[in-house]
Coordinates of C-alpha atoms and ligand atoms in Angstrom, one line a residue:
M1 CA 95.7 113.1 89.5
R2 CA 93.4 110.9 91.5
D3 CA 91.2 112.0 94.4
L4 CA 89.5 110.3 97.4
F5 CA 86.3 108.5 96.7
I6 CA 83.7 109.5 99.3
G7 CA 79.9 109.2 99.0
G8 CA 80.2 108.2 95.3
Q9 CA 82.2 111.4 94.5
S10 CA 85.9 112.0 93.7
V11 CA 86.9 114.7 96.2
P12 CA 90.3 116.3 97.0
A13 CA 91.7 116.0 100.5
A14 CA 90.3 118.6 103.0
D15 CA 93.7 120.3 103.3
G16 CA 94.5 119.9 99.5
G17 CA 97.4 117.6 100.3
R18 CA 98.6 115.0 97.8
F19 CA 101.3 112.3 97.6
D20 CA 103.1 110.6 94.7
V21 CA 102.7 107.0 93.7
I22 CA 106.0 105.7 92.3
D23 CA 106.7 103.0 89.7
P24 CA 109.3 100.8 91.4
A25 CA 110.7 99.6 88.1
T26 CA 111.8 103.1 87.1
G27 CA 111.5 105.4 90.1
D28 CA 109.2 107.7 88.1
V29 CA 106.0 109.3 89.5
L30 CA 103.0 107.4 88.1
Q31 CA 100.3 109.6 89.6
T32 CA 99.6 112.0 92.4
V33 CA 96.8 111.0 94.8
A34 CA 94.9 113.0 97.4
N35 CA 96.3 112.5 100.9
G36 CA 93.2 111.8 103.1
T37 CA 93.0 113.7 106.4
V38 CA 91.3 112.9 109.7
E39 CA 88.5 115.3 108.5
D40 CA 88.2 113.2 105.3
A41 CA 88.1 110.0 107.3
I42 CA 85.2 111.3 109.3
A43 CA 83.4 112.4 106.1
A44 CA 83.9 108.9 104.7
V45 CA 82.3 107.4 107.9
D46 CA 79.5 109.9 107.5
A47 CA 78.9 108.6 104.0
A48 CA 79.1 104.9 105.0
D49 CA 76.8 105.5 108.0
A50 CA 74.2 107.4 105.9
A51 CA 74.2 104.6 103.3
A52 CA 74.0 101.8 105.9
P53 CA 70.3 101.4 106.5
A54 CA 69.3 101.2 102.8
W55 CA 72.1 98.8 101.9
A56 CA 71.3 96.5 104.9
A57 CA 67.7 96.5 103.7
T58 CA 68.5 95.8 100.1
A59 CA 67.4 92.3 99.2
P60 CA 70.2 89.8 99.4
R61 CA 69.5 88.7 95.7
A62 CA 69.9 92.4 94.6
R63 CA 73.2 92.6 96.6
G64 CA 74.4 89.4 95.0
E65 CA 73.5 90.6 91.5
I66 CA 75.5 93.8 91.9
L67 CA 78.5 91.7 93.1
R68 CA 78.1 89.4 90.0
R69 CA 78.2 92.5 87.7
A70 CA 81.3 93.6 89.5
Y71 CA 82.9 90.2 88.8
Q72 CA 82.0 90.5 85.2
L73 CA 83.3 94.0 84.8
M74 CA 86.5 93.0 86.6
T75 CA 87.2 90.0 84.3
E76 CA 86.4 92.0 81.2
R77 CA 88.9 94.6 82.3
A78 CA 91.5 92.1 83.6
D79 CA 94.3 93.2 81.3
E80 CA 93.9 96.9 82.1
L81 CA 93.7 96.3 85.8
A82 CA 96.7 93.9 85.7
R83 CA 98.8 96.7 84.0
L84 CA 97.9 99.2 86.7
I85 CA 98.8 96.7 89.5
S86 CA 102.1 95.9 87.8
Q87 CA 102.9 99.6 87.4
E88 CA 102.2 100.6 91.0
N89 CA 103.3 97.4 92.8
G90 CA 106.1 96.2 90.4
K91 CA 105.0 92.6 90.1
A92 CA 105.4 90.9 86.7
L93 CA 102.3 91.0 84.4
P94 CA 101.5 87.3 84.6
D95 CA 101.4 87.6 88.5
A96 CA 99.3 90.8 88.2
L97 CA 96.8 89.1 85.8
G98 CA 96.6 86.1 88.1
E99 CA 95.8 88.4 91.0
V100 CA 93.0 90.2 89.1
L101 CA 91.3 86.9 88.2
Y102 CA 91.7 85.7 91.8
A103 CA 90.4 89.0 93.1
A104 CA 87.4 89.0 90.9
E105 CA 86.5 85.5 92.1
F106 CA 85.7 87.0 95.6
F107 CA 83.0 89.1 94.0
R108 CA 81.6 86.0 92.2
W109 CA 81.8 83.7 95.3
Y110 CA 80.1 86.3 97.5
S111 CA 77.5 87.1 94.9
E112 CA 76.5 83.4 95.5
E113 CA 76.9 83.6 99.3
A114 CA 74.8 86.8 99.7
V115 CA 71.6 84.6 99.4
R116 CA 72.8 81.9 101.8
I117 CA 73.2 83.9 105.0
P118 CA 72.3 81.4 107.7
G119 CA 69.8 81.4 110.5
T120 CA 68.4 78.8 112.8
L121 CA 65.3 78.0 114.8
A122 CA 65.5 75.5 117.6
T123 CA 63.5 74.3 120.6
S124 CA 65.3 75.1 123.8
P125 CA 66.4 72.1 125.9
S126 CA 63.8 72.8 128.5
G127 CA 61.1 72.8 125.9
T128 CA 59.6 76.0 127.2
N129 CA 60.5 78.2 124.3
K130 CA 62.1 78.6 120.9
I131 CA 65.6 79.9 120.1
L132 CA 65.5 82.0 116.9
V133 CA 69.0 83.0 115.6
Q134 CA 69.4 85.5 112.8
Y135 CA 72.5 87.1 111.4
R136 CA 72.6 90.8 110.7
P137 CA 75.3 93.0 109.1
V138 CA 77.8 94.2 111.7
G139 CA 77.6 97.8 110.4
V140 CA 80.1 100.3 109.2
C141 CA 83.4 98.6 108.5
V142 CA 87.0 100.0 108.2
L143 CA 89.0 97.9 105.8
V144 CA 92.8 98.4 105.8
T145 CA 94.8 96.6 103.1
P146 CA 98.5 96.0 102.2
W147 CA 100.4 96.8 99.0
N148 CA 101.4 93.2 98.0
F149 CA 98.0 92.2 96.5
P150 CA 96.3 95.6 96.0
A151 CA 93.2 94.1 94.3
A152 CA 92.8 90.8 96.0
M153 CA 93.2 91.9 99.6
A154 CA 90.6 94.6 98.9
T155 CA 88.0 92.3 97.2
R156 CA 88.5 89.6 99.8
K157 CA 87.0 92.1 102.3
I158 CA 84.7 94.2 100.1
G159 CA 83.0 91.0 98.6
P160 CA 81.8 89.5 101.9
A161 CA 81.1 92.9 103.5
L162 CA 78.8 93.9 100.6
A163 CA 77.2 90.4 100.6
A164 CA 76.5 90.7 104.3
G165 CA 74.9 94.2 103.9
C166 CA 77.7 96.3 105.4
T167 CA 79.0 99.7 104.3
M168 CA 82.7 100.5 104.4
V169 CA 85.7 102.8 104.2
L170 CA 88.7 101.2 102.5
K171 CA 92.1 102.6 103.4
P172 CA 94.6 101.1 100.9
A173 CA 98.3 101.0 101.3
S174 CA 99.9 104.2 100.2
D175 CA 102.3 102.5 97.8
T176 CA 99.3 101.1 95.9
P177 CA 96.2 103.3 96.1
L178 CA 95.5 103.4 92.4
T179 CA 94.1 99.8 92.1
A180 CA 91.7 100.5 95.1
L181 CA 90.4 103.7 93.4
A182 CA 89.9 101.8 90.1
L183 CA 87.9 99.1 92.0
A184 CA 85.7 101.9 93.6
G185 CA 84.8 103.1 90.1
L186 CA 84.1 99.6 88.9
L187 CA 81.8 98.9 91.9
A188 CA 79.9 102.1 91.3
E189 CA 79.4 101.1 87.7
A190 CA 78.2 97.7 88.8
G191 CA 75.5 99.4 90.8
V192 CA 76.9 99.8 94.4
P193 CA 75.0 102.8 95.7
D194 CA 76.8 106.0 96.7
G195 CA 78.4 105.9 100.2
V196 CA 78.4 102.1 100.5
V197 CA 82.1 101.7 99.4
N198 CA 84.4 104.7 100.2
V199 CA 88.1 104.7 99.5
L200 CA 90.5 106.8 101.5
P201 CA 94.1 106.9 100.3
A202 CA 96.3 108.4 103.0
R203 CA 99.9 108.6 103.9
R204 CA 99.0 109.4 107.5
S205 CA 97.6 105.9 108.0
G206 CA 97.9 105.9 111.8
A207 CA 95.9 109.1 112.3
V208 CA 93.1 108.4 109.9
V209 CA 92.5 104.8 111.0
S210 CA 92.7 105.8 114.7
A211 CA 90.1 108.5 114.1
M212 CA 87.7 106.0 112.5
L213 CA 88.2 103.4 115.2
H214 CA 87.3 106.0 117.8
D215 CA 84.1 107.0 116.0
D216 CA 81.0 105.3 117.6
R217 CA 79.5 104.5 114.2
V218 CA 82.3 102.2 113.2
R219 CA 81.6 98.6 114.3
K220 CA 84.2 96.5 112.5
L221 CA 87.9 96.6 111.6
S222 CA 89.2 94.2 109.0
F223 CA 93.0 94.5 108.6
T224 CA 95.5 92.7 106.4
G225 CA 99.1 93.6 106.9
S226 CA 102.1 93.0 109.2
T227 CA 101.7 91.5 112.7
E228 CA 103.5 94.6 114.1
V229 CA 100.8 97.0 112.8
G230 CA 98.1 94.4 113.6
R231 CA 99.1 94.5 117.3
V232 CA 98.9 98.4 117.3
L233 CA 95.4 98.2 115.7
L234 CA 94.2 95.5 118.1
R235 CA 95.0 97.9 121.0
E236 CA 93.2 100.8 119.2
A237 CA 90.2 98.6 118.5
A238 CA 90.1 97.7 122.2
D239 CA 89.2 101.3 123.2
R240 CA 85.7 100.9 121.8
V241 CA 85.6 97.1 121.6
V242 CA 85.4 97.2 117.9
N243 CA 84.9 93.8 116.2
V244 CA 88.2 92.7 114.5
S245 CA 89.5 90.5 111.8
M246 CA 93.2 90.3 111.4
E247 CA 95.1 88.8 108.5
L248 CA 98.7 89.2 109.6
G249 CA 102.2 88.1 108.7
G250 CA 103.5 84.6 108.0
N251 CA 106.7 82.5 108.1
A252 CA 105.6 79.5 106.1
P253 CA 107.7 76.3 106.4
F254 CA 107.9 74.1 103.2
L255 CA 108.7 70.5 104.1
V256 CA 110.1 68.1 101.5
F257 CA 110.2 64.4 102.6
A258 CA 112.6 62.0 100.9
D259 CA 109.6 60.0 99.6
A260 CA 108.2 63.0 97.8
D261 CA 107.9 63.3 94.0
L262 CA 110.8 65.8 93.6
D263 CA 109.6 67.2 90.3
A264 CA 106.3 68.1 91.9
A265 CA 108.0 69.5 95.0
I266 CA 110.2 71.7 92.9
E267 CA 107.2 72.9 91.0
G268 CA 105.3 73.6 94.2
A269 CA 108.3 75.4 95.8
M270 CA 108.6 77.7 92.7
I271 CA 104.9 78.7 93.1
A272 CA 105.1 78.9 96.9
K273 CA 108.3 80.9 96.8
M274 CA 108.1 83.0 93.6
R275 CA 104.5 84.0 93.2
N276 CA 104.7 87.7 93.5
A277 CA 108.5 87.5 93.7
G278 CA 108.1 86.2 97.3
E279 CA 106.1 89.3 98.4
A280 CA 103.3 87.2 99.8
C281 CA 102.2 86.3 103.3
T282 CA 101.9 82.7 102.0
S283 CA 105.4 82.7 100.6
A284 CA 107.6 79.7 101.5
N285 CA 109.9 81.4 103.9
R286 CA 111.9 78.3 105.1
I287 CA 112.4 75.2 103.0
Y288 CA 113.2 72.1 105.0
A289 CA 114.3 69.1 102.9
Q290 CA 115.0 65.6 104.3
A291 CA 118.7 64.8 104.3
P292 CA 118.8 62.2 101.5
V293 CA 117.2 64.7 99.0
A294 CA 118.3 68.1 100.4
A295 CA 121.4 68.7 98.2
E296 CA 119.6 67.6 95.0
F297 CA 116.5 69.7 95.9
A298 CA 118.6 72.8 96.5
R299 CA 120.6 72.3 93.3
R300 CA 117.4 71.8 91.2
L301 CA 115.7 74.8 92.9
A302 CA 118.7 77.0 92.2
D303 CA 118.7 75.9 88.5
R304 CA 115.0 77.0 88.2
M305 CA 115.5 80.2 90.2
S306 CA 118.5 81.3 88.2
A307 CA 116.6 80.8 84.9
L308 CA 113.9 83.3 85.8
T309 CA 113.8 86.5 83.8
V310 CA 114.1 89.6 86.1
G311 CA 113.0 93.0 84.8
P312 CA 110.3 95.7 84.8
G313 CA 107.0 94.0 85.6
T314 CA 105.2 95.3 82.6
A315 CA 107.8 94.2 80.1
D316 CA 107.2 91.1 77.8
G317 CA 108.6 87.8 79.1
V318 CA 109.5 89.2 82.6
Q319 CA 108.8 86.7 85.4
V320 CA 110.2 88.6 88.4
G321 CA 109.6 92.3 88.7
P322 CA 111.1 94.8 91.1
L323 CA 110.2 94.7 94.8
V324 CA 107.8 97.4 95.9
N325 CA 110.3 100.0 97.1
R326 CA 113.9 100.6 98.2
E327 CA 113.2 99.8 101.9
A328 CA 111.9 96.3 100.8
V329 CA 115.1 95.6 98.9
D330 CA 117.2 96.9 101.8
K331 CA 115.5 94.5 104.1
V332 CA 116.0 91.5 101.9
D333 CA 119.6 92.4 101.3
Q334 CA 120.2 92.8 105.0
L335 CA 118.6 89.4 105.7
V336 CA 120.8 87.6 103.1
R337 CA 123.9 89.4 104.4
D338 CA 123.1 88.3 107.9
A339 CA 122.7 84.7 106.9
V340 CA 125.9 84.7 104.9
A341 CA 127.8 86.3 107.7
K342 CA 126.6 83.5 110.0
G343 CA 127.8 80.8 107.6
A344 CA 125.1 80.3 104.9
T345 CA 126.3 79.4 101.3
V346 CA 124.9 81.3 98.3
V347 CA 124.0 78.7 95.6
T348 CA 122.5 81.3 93.2
G349 CA 121.8 85.0 93.4
G350 CA 122.6 87.1 96.4
G351 CA 123.8 90.8 96.2
R352 CA 122.1 93.7 94.6
P353 CA 122.4 94.0 90.8
D354 CA 121.6 97.7 90.9
P355 CA 122.3 99.3 94.3
E356 CA 120.1 102.3 93.4
G357 CA 117.0 100.3 92.2
C358 CA 114.4 98.0 93.5
F359 CA 115.5 94.7 91.8
Y360 CA 116.7 91.7 93.8
P361 CA 117.9 88.5 92.1
P362 CA 116.2 85.1 92.8
T363 CA 118.5 83.6 95.5
V364 CA 119.0 80.1 97.0
L365 CA 120.9 79.6 100.2
T366 CA 122.1 76.4 101.9
Q367 CA 123.9 75.6 105.1
V368 CA 121.7 78.2 106.8
P369 CA 122.3 78.2 110.5
P370 CA 119.4 78.3 112.9
E371 CA 120.3 81.7 114.2
A372 CA 120.0 83.3 110.8
E373 CA 117.3 86.1 111.0
L374 CA 115.6 85.0 107.8
L375 CA 114.5 81.8 109.4
R376 CA 112.6 83.9 112.0
E377 CA 111.4 86.9 110.0
E378 CA 109.3 87.2 106.9
I379 CA 111.8 87.6 104.0
F380 CA 109.2 89.1 101.6
G381 CA 111.5 88.7 98.6
P382 CA 112.8 86.1 96.1
V383 CA 115.1 84.3 98.6
A384 CA 114.9 80.6 99.4
P385 CA 116.9 79.2 102.4
V386 CA 117.1 75.4 102.2
V387 CA 117.8 73.6 105.5
S388 CA 118.1 69.8 105.9
F389 CA 116.4 67.7 108.5
D390 CA 116.5 64.0 109.5
T391 CA 113.2 62.8 111.1
E392 CA 109.5 63.6 110.9
D393 CA 109.5 64.8 114.5
E394 CA 112.4 67.1 113.8
A395 CA 110.6 68.5 110.7
V396 CA 107.4 69.2 112.7
R397 CA 109.4 70.8 115.5
L398 CA 111.3 73.1 113.1
A399 CA 108.1 74.0 111.2
N400 CA 106.3 75.0 114.4
D401 CA 109.2 76.9 115.9
T402 CA 107.8 80.4 115.0
E403 CA 105.2 82.8 116.5
Y404 CA 103.5 82.8 113.1
G405 CA 100.9 80.2 111.9
L406 CA 99.5 81.2 108.6
V407 CA 100.3 78.4 106.2
A408 CA 102.6 75.4 105.9
Y409 CA 103.4 73.2 102.9
L410 CA 104.6 69.6 102.8
Y411 CA 105.5 67.2 100.0
T412 CA 105.4 63.5 100.6
G413 CA 104.5 60.4 98.6
D414 CA 102.9 58.8 101.7
L415 CA 99.4 60.1 102.2
A416 CA 99.2 58.8 105.8
R417 CA 102.3 60.8 106.6
G418 CA 100.9 63.8 104.8
L419 CA 97.7 63.8 106.8
R420 CA 99.5 63.0 110.1
V421 CA 102.0 65.8 109.7
S422 CA 99.3 68.2 108.5
E423 CA 97.4 67.7 111.8
R424 CA 100.5 68.5 113.8
L425 CA 101.4 71.7 111.9
E426 CA 100.4 74.8 113.7
A427 CA 99.0 76.7 110.7
G428 CA 95.6 77.9 109.6
M429 CA 96.2 76.4 106.2
V430 CA 98.3 73.5 104.8
G431 CA 99.3 72.8 101.3
L432 CA 99.7 69.0 101.0
N433 CA 101.5 68.3 97.8
R434 CA 100.5 71.7 96.6
G435 CA 102.4 75.0 96.5
L436 CA 99.2 77.2 96.4
V437 CA 96.4 77.2 98.9
S438 CA 94.6 80.5 98.1
D439 CA 91.1 79.9 96.9
P440 CA 88.0 82.2 97.3
A441 CA 85.9 79.2 98.2
A442 CA 88.2 78.2 101.1
P443 CA 88.7 79.9 104.6
F444 CA 92.0 81.7 104.4
G445 CA 93.6 82.8 107.7
G446 CA 96.1 82.1 110.4
V447 CA 96.5 80.8 113.9
K448 CA 99.0 82.1 116.6
Q449 CA 100.2 85.6 115.7
S450 CA 99.2 85.3 112.0
G451 CA 95.7 86.5 112.8
I452 CA 92.1 86.2 113.9
G453 CA 89.2 85.3 111.7
R454 CA 88.9 83.9 108.2
E455 CA 88.4 85.4 104.7
G456 CA 86.8 83.5 101.8
G457 CA 84.7 80.3 101.9
H458 CA 81.4 80.1 103.7
E459 CA 83.2 81.3 106.9
G460 CA 84.3 84.6 105.3
I461 CA 80.9 86.2 105.4
L462 CA 80.5 85.4 109.1
D463 CA 83.2 88.0 110.0
Y464 CA 80.8 90.7 108.7
L465 CA 77.6 89.4 110.4
E466 CA 76.5 89.4 114.0
A467 CA 74.3 86.6 115.5
T468 CA 71.2 88.0 117.2
Y469 CA 69.0 85.7 119.2
V470 CA 65.3 86.0 120.1
A471 CA 64.0 83.7 122.9
V472 CA 60.4 83.3 121.9
S473 CA 57.3 81.5 123.3
W474 CA 54.4 80.7 121.1
Ligands
NAD1 P1 101.8 97.1 106.9 O1 101.3 96.4 108.2 O2 103.0 98.0 106.9 O3 100.6 97.9 106.3 C1 99.3 97.4 106.1 C2 98.3 98.5 106.0 O4 98.3 99.2 107.3 C3 98.6 99.6 105.0 O5 97.4 100.1 104.4 C4 99.3 100.7 105.8 O6 99.2 102.0 105.3 C5 98.5 100.6 107.1 N1 99.2 101.0 108.3 C6 100.5 101.1 108.6 N2 100.7 101.5 109.8 C7 99.5 101.8 110.4 C8 99.0 102.3 111.6 N3 99.9 102.7 112.6 N4 97.7 102.5 111.8 C9 96.8 102.1 110.8 N5 97.2 101.6 109.6 C10 98.5 101.5 109.4 O7 101.9 95.9 105.9 P2 102.4 95.9 104.4 O8 103.9 96.2 104.4 O9 101.5 96.8 103.6 O10 102.1 94.4 103.9 C11 102.9 93.4 104.1 C12 102.5 92.6 105.3 O11 101.1 92.2 105.1 C13 103.3 91.3 105.5 O12 103.5 91.2 106.9 C14 102.3 90.2 105.0 O13 102.6 89.0 105.6 C15 101.0 90.8 105.4 N6 100.0 90.2 104.6 C16 99.1 89.3 105.3 C17 98.1 88.7 104.5 C18 97.2 87.7 105.1 O14 96.2 87.4 104.5 N7 97.5 87.1 106.3 C19 98.0 89.0 103.2 C20 98.8 89.9 102.6 C21 99.8 90.5 103.3

C-alpha cells in the first residue's frame, strides 16, 4: 500500500480512495495507491506554498548539493529503481536501467546549474540609467508526467525546478505512480525539506489538475504527455494566465539517404525505434529510405527486429517488454490493421501473439500508402513503417508533413547535405547520423504542436525562472 506524499508525510486520500497499479506483463496487481482528491490537491498546494519562501531563500550552493546527493542516491539504487519501473511500466530491464541513469543525470546537471542562474547589468541606450535584470523562482509549480518514462520525465522537471528555487506538486501518470513515490522518498533522504516536493497520484487527473491550476498560489504548469491533453491544459492554464511548459507528442521522421552508412543507419533505427519498445515521444514513427537502398534497409531492419527477444520486462535476456496496458496494444493493433487494409506489406511481425495480454511483436511494414493512419499518428509501439523516396526535396516535404515537430533523424554520408537538410526540418531536435538525441545537457523540446519550452541544458532552468528588471539611477 502506498499513500500520497504531502508536506514530507505519507498520507491516505481524503476520502480513503485507492486504485490498483497493474503489472502489464502478468495482469497482476502490484500495489494499491491512494487516489488523490481535489481536497488533497489543495493540501499539496498548501504544503508547497508554505515551503516556498524558505526554499527560494536557500543558498543556490545548498540547493545544488542536495541535488547532487539525490543524483548519488539514485545511481546507488539504480538496479532497485529499474526493477520498479520495469514492473509498473513493462519495459525491459536494460531500458529501465538506462532510464534511471538518464533520469539521475538531470539531478547532477541541475546541481551544477543551480549556481549559474544568470543575471545582467547594462547601461540603458540613453545613458540615463542602468538596467538590472535578475531571475527569481517562478513559484509553486504543478508538474504532470506521463507513464512512458516514469523516472526521467519527473526528474527532468524536478531537477531544474529545485535548482531554480521552486516548490512543486507532481501528478504522475496513474499507470506508473510507484516510481514517482520512490523518487519523493529519495529526495527527502537527500535533504529536500518537507513540502518542497509533493507527489499526488490520482486517477481523477482532470479534476485535481484543474483545481490546482485555478488556485491563485500556483504559478507554473509543466506538462509532458499527449498533444490532446496538452491542448486541454493550455485552455485551463489560460483562465489564470499560468506560465506553461509543454512537452507533447511527436511523429518523428527517420530519413536514410542512399549515401548513408547503412550499418550505422540500421543501428540508429533500432535505437530510435525500439528504445522503450517504441513507447517514446522521440520514437522513429516514419522511416523514409531513398529508393536505391529502401528494399535492403527494410530487409535488414526486419532481420534485426525479428531477432529481438520479447517477454516480461524483468526476465533475463528480454529486450522488448509488454506495452503499458491493453488499450495501448489495441491502438497499435488497429494502426497496423489499418495500414495493411490500405495495402501495406508485413515484412515481419504483425498480429497479436496473445489477444488477452499486453505484448506486441516487433513489426516492419513496407509499401505503406500515404493515407495509412500510422504515418500521421504516434504509433507508440514496436512498429516500423518503411516508405521509399526519390529526392532530397521530397524527403524534406514528407518529413515536415505533420502537425508535430519534436525530433527528426537523418542518415547521410555527406555532411553538407546533413546540415542543409537539418536546417530545413521542422523539429526542435535533429539526430544527424544518430538515433538518440536525449541528453540532460541539451535543450529537449519541440516546435509546432509538439510543445512550448525546453527541458535540459542551460535553457531548462529558464522555464522555472522569471526575469525581473530594475531601472536604476545612481
Ligand atoms: P497523456 O496525455 O494521456 O497523460 C499525461 C499525463 O496527463 C498523465 O499524468 C495523465 O494522468 C494526465 N492527464 C490526462 N488527462 C488529463 C486531464 N484532462 N487533465 C490533467 N491531466 C491529465 O499521455 P500519456 O499517455 O501518459 O503519455 C504518452 C504521451 O506523452 C505521448 O503523446 C508522448 O509523445 C508524450 N510524451 C512527450 C514527451 C516529450 O518530452 N515531448 C515525453 C514523453 C511522452
